[in-house]
PDB file of C-alpha atoms in Angstrom:
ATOM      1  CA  UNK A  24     130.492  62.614  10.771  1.00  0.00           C
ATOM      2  CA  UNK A  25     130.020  66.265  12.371  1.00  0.00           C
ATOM      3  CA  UNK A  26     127.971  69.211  10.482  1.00  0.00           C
ATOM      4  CA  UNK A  27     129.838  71.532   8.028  1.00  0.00           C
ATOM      5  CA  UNK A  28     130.177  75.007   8.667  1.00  0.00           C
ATOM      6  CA  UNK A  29     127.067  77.745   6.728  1.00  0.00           C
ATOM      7  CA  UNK A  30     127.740  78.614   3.747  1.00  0.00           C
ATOM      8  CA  UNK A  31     125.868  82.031   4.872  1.00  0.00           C
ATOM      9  CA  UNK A  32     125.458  84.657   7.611  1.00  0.00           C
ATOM     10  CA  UNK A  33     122.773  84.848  10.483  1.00  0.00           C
ATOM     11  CA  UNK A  34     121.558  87.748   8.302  1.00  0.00           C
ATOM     12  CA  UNK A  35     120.843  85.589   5.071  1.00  0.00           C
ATOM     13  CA  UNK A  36     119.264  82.479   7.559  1.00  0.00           C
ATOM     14  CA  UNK A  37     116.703  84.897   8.917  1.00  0.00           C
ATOM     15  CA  UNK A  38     115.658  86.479   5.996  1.00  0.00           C
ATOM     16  CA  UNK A  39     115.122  82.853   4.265  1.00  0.00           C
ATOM     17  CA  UNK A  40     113.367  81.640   7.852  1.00  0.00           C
ATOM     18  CA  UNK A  41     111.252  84.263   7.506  1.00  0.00           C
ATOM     19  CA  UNK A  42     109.755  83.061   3.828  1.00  0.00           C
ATOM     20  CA  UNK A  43     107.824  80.585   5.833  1.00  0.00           C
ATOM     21  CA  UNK A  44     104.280  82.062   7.250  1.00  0.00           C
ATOM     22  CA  UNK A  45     103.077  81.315  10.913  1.00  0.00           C
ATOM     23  CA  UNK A  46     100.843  82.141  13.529  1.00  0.00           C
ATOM     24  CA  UNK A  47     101.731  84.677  16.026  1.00  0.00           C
ATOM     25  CA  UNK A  48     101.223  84.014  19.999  1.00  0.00           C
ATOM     26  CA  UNK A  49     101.276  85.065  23.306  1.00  0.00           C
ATOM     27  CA  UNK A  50     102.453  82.868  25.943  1.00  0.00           C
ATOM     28  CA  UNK A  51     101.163  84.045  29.287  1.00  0.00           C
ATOM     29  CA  UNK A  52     101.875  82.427  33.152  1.00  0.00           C
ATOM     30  CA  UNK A  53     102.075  83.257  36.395  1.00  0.00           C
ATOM     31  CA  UNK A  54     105.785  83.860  37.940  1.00  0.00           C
ATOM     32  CA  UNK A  55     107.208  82.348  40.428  1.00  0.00           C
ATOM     33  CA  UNK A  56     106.829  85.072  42.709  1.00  0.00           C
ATOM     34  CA  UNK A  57     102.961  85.629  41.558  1.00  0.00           C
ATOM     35  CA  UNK A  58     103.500  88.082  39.118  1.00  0.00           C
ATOM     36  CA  UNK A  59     102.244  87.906  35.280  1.00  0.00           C
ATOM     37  CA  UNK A  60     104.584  86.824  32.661  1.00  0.00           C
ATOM     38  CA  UNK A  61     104.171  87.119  28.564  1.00  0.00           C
ATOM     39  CA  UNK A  62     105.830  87.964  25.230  1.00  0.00           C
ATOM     40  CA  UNK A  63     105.001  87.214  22.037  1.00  0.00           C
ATOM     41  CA  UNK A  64     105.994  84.435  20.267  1.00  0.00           C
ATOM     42  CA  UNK A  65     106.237  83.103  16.225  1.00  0.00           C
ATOM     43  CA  UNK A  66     107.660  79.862  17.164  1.00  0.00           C
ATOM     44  CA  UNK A  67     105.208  77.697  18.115  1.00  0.00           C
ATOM     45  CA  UNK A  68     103.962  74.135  16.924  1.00  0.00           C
ATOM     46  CA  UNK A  69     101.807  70.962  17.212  1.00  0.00           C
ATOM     47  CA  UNK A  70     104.414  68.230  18.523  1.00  0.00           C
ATOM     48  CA  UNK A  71     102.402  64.859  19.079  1.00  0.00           C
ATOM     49  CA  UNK A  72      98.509  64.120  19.461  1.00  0.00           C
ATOM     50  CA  UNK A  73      98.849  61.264  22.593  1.00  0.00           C
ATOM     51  CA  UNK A  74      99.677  63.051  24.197  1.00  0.00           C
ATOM     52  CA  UNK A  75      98.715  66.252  23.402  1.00  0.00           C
ATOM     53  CA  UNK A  76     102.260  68.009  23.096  1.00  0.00           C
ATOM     54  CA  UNK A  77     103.131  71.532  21.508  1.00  0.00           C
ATOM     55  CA  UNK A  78     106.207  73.478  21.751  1.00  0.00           C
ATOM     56  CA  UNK A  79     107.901  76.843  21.006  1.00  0.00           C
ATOM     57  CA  UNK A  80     110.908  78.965  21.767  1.00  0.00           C
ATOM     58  CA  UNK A  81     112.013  80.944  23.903  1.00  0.00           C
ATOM     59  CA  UNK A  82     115.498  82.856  23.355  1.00  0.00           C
ATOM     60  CA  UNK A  83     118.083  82.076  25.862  1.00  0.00           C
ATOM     61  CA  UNK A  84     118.664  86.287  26.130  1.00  0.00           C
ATOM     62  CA  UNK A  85     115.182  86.713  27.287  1.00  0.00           C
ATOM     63  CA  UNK A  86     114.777  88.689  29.978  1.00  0.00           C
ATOM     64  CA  UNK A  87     111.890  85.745  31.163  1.00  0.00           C
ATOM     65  CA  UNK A  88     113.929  83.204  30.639  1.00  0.00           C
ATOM     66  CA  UNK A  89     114.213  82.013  33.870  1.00  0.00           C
ATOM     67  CA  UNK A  90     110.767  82.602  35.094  1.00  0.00           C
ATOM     68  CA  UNK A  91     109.490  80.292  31.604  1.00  0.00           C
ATOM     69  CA  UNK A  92     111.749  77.652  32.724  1.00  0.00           C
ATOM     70  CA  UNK A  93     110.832  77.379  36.328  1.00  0.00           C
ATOM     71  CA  UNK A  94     107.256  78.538  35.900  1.00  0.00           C
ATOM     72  CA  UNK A  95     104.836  75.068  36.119  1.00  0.00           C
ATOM     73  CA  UNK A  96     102.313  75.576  33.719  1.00  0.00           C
ATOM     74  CA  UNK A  97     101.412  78.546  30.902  1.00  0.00           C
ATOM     75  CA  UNK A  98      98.844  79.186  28.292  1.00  0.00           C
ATOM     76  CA  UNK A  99     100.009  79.412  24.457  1.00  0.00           C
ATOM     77  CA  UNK A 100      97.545  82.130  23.179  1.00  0.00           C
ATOM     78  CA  UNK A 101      97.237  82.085  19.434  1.00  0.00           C
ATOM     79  CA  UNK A 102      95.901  85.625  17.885  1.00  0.00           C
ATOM     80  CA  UNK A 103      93.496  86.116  15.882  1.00  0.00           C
ATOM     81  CA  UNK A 104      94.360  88.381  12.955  1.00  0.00           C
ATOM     82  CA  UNK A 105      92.904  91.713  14.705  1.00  0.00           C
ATOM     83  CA  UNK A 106      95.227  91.431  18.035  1.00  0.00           C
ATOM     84  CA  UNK A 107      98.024  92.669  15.782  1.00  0.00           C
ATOM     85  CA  UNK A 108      98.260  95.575  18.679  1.00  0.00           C
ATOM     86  CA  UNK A 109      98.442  92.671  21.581  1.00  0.00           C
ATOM     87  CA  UNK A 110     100.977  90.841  19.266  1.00  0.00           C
ATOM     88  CA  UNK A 111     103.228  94.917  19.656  1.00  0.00           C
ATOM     89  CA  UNK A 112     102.692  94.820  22.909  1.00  0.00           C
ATOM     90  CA  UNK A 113     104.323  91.810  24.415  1.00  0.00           C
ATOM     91  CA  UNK A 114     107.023  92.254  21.652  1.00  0.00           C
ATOM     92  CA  UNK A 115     108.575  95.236  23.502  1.00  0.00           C
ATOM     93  CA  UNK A 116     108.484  96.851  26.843  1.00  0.00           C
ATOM     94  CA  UNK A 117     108.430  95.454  30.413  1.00  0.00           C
ATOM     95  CA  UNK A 118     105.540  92.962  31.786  1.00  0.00           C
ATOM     96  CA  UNK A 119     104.248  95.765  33.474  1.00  0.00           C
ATOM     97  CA  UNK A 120     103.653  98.251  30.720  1.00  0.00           C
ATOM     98  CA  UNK A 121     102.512  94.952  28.520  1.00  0.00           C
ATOM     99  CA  UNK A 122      99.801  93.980  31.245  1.00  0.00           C
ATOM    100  CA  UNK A 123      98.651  97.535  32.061  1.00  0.00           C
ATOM    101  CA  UNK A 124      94.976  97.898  31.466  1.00  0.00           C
ATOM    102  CA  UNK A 125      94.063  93.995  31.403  1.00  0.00           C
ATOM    103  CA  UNK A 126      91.737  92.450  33.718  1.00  0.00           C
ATOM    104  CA  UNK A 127      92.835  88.894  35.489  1.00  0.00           C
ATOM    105  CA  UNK A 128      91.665  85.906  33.070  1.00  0.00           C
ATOM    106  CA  UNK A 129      92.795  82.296  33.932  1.00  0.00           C
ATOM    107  CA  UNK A 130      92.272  79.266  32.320  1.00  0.00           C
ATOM    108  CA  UNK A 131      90.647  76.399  33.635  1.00  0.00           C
ATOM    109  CA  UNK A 132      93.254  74.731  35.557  1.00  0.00           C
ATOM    110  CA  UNK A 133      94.629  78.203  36.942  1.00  0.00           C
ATOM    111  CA  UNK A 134      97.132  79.874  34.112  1.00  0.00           C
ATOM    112  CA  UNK A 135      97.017  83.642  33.354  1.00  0.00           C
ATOM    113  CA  UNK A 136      95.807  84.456  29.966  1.00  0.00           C
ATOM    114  CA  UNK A 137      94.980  86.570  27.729  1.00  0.00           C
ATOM    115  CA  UNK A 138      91.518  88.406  27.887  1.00  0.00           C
ATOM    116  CA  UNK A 139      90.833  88.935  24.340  1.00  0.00           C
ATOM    117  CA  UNK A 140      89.123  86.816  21.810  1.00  0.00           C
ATOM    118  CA  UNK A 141      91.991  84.558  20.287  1.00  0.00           C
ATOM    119  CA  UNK A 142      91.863  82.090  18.043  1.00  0.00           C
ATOM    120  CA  UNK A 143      92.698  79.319  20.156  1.00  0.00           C
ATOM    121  CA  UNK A 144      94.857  78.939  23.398  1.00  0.00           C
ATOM    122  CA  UNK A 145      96.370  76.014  24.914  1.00  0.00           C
ATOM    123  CA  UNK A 146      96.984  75.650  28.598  1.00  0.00           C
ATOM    124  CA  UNK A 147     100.450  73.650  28.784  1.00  0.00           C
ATOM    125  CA  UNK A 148     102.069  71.974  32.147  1.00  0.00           C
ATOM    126  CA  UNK A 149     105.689  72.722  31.727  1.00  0.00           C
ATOM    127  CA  UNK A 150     106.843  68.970  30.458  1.00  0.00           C
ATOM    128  CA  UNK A 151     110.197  69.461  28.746  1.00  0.00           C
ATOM    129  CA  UNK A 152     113.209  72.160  28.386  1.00  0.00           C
ATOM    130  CA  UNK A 153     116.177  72.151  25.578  1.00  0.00           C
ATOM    131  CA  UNK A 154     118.469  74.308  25.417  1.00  0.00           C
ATOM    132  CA  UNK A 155     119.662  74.229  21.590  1.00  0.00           C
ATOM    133  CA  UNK A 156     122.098  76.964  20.085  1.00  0.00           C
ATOM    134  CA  UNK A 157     120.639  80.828  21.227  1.00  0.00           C
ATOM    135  CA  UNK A 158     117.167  79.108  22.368  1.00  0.00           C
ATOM    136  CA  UNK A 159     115.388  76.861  24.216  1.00  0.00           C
ATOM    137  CA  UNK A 160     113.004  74.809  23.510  1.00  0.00           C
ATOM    138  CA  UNK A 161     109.766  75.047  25.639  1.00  0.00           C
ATOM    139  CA  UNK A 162     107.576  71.203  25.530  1.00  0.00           C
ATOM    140  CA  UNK A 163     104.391  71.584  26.835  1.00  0.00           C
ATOM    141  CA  UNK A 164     101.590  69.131  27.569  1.00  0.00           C
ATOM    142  CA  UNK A 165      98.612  70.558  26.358  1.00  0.00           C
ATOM    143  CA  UNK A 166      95.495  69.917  29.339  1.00  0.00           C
ATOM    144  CA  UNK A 167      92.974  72.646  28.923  1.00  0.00           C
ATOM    145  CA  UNK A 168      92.505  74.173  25.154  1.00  0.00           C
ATOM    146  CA  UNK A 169      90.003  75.689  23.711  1.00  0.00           C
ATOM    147  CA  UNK A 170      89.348  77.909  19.970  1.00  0.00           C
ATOM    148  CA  UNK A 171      86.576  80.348  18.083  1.00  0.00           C
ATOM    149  CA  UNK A 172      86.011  80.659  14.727  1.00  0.00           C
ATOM    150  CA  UNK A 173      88.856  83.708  14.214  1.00  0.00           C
ATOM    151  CA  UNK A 174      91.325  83.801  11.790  1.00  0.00           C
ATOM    152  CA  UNK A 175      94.671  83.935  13.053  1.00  0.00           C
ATOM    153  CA  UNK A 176      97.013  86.655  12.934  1.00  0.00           C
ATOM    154  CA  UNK A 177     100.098  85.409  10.563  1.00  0.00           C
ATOM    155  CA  UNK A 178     103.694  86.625  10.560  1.00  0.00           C
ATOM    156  CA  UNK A 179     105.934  86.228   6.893  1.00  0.00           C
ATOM    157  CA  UNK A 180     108.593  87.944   5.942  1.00  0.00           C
ATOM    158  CA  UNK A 181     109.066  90.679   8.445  1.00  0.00           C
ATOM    159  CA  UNK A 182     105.765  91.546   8.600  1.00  0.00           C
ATOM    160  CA  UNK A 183     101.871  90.889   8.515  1.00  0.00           C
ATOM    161  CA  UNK A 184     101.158  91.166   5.026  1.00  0.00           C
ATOM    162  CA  UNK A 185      99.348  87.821   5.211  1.00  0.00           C
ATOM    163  CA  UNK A 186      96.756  88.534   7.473  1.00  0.00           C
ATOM    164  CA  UNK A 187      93.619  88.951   6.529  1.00  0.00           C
ATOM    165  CA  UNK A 188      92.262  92.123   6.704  1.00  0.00           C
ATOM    166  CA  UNK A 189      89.596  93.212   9.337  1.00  0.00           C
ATOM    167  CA  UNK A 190      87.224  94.102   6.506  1.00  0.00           C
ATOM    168  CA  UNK A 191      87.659  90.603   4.833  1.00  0.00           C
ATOM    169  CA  UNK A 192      87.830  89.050   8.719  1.00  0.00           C
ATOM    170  CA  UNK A 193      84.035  90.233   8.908  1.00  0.00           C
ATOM    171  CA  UNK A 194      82.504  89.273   6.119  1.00  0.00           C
ATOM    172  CA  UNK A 195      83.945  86.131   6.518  1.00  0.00           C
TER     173      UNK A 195
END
């Protein structure tokens, strides 16, 4: 037995996608040739505890799509709700422009990251790729992680109505 057709547009599946709340990221690695990669990310998830597995997606479009796939390890940098600027910044532009003013911060076992204070980050070897309708999904095995006591930046709906305020953020 095969899958029936929607019974809606792309349109209509986002829009209902988007009714579920989640974290926003920043997956950061070095390139193949050396050179910092990153964009932001919204699909992201635990996968299995032995091992430690997560995953997310990249689109197949991407303009870092290869350098994800072939790239051996990256970090998975969740933000905490006052990197809302960081989570703009990867969104759009080129690497350069979304790298300019950032110092060099690696992760213990040699990853580019991020150097802000997020609310957790995972440092991933590159374990698994699927390519599944417009994306591919990205199966990393988590070996260096580490996370503070920030609230995390959270995406619903379009937007970041969710997120806790900075206000609320400090008194805590």
């Amino acid at each position: 037995m095969s899958a029936s057709a929607p019974d809606f547009d792309a349109g209509y599946f986002r829009t209902a996608l988007g009714r579920f709340a989640t974290g926003v990221t920043v997956v950061t690695a070095n390139g193949p040739d050396g050179k910092p990669l990153g964009l932001t990310v919204s699909s992201f998830n635990s996968v299995s505890l032995e091992p430690p597995l997560v995953l997310w997606s990249l689109s197949a479009s991407s303009g870092s799509r290869d350098a994800f796939m072939r790239c051996e390890r990256y970090v998975v940098n969740v933000l905490s709700a006052d990197q809302l600027d960081l989570a703009q910044r990867f969104a759009r532009g080129s690497v350069l422009e979304r790298y300019a003013g950032m110092r060099d911060v690696y992760a213990p076992g040699g990853t580019r990251m991020l150097d802000e204070h997020c609310a957790a980050w995972f440092e991933c070897y590159n374990r698994s790729r699927y390519e599944e309708g417009d994306h591919i999904i990205m199966v990393g095995q988590v070996e260096h992680c580490g996370h503070s006591g920030a609230l995390p930046l959270v995406y619903h709906a379009g937007g970041f109505d969710l997120t806790p305020d900075r206000a609320t953020t400090e008194r805590g």
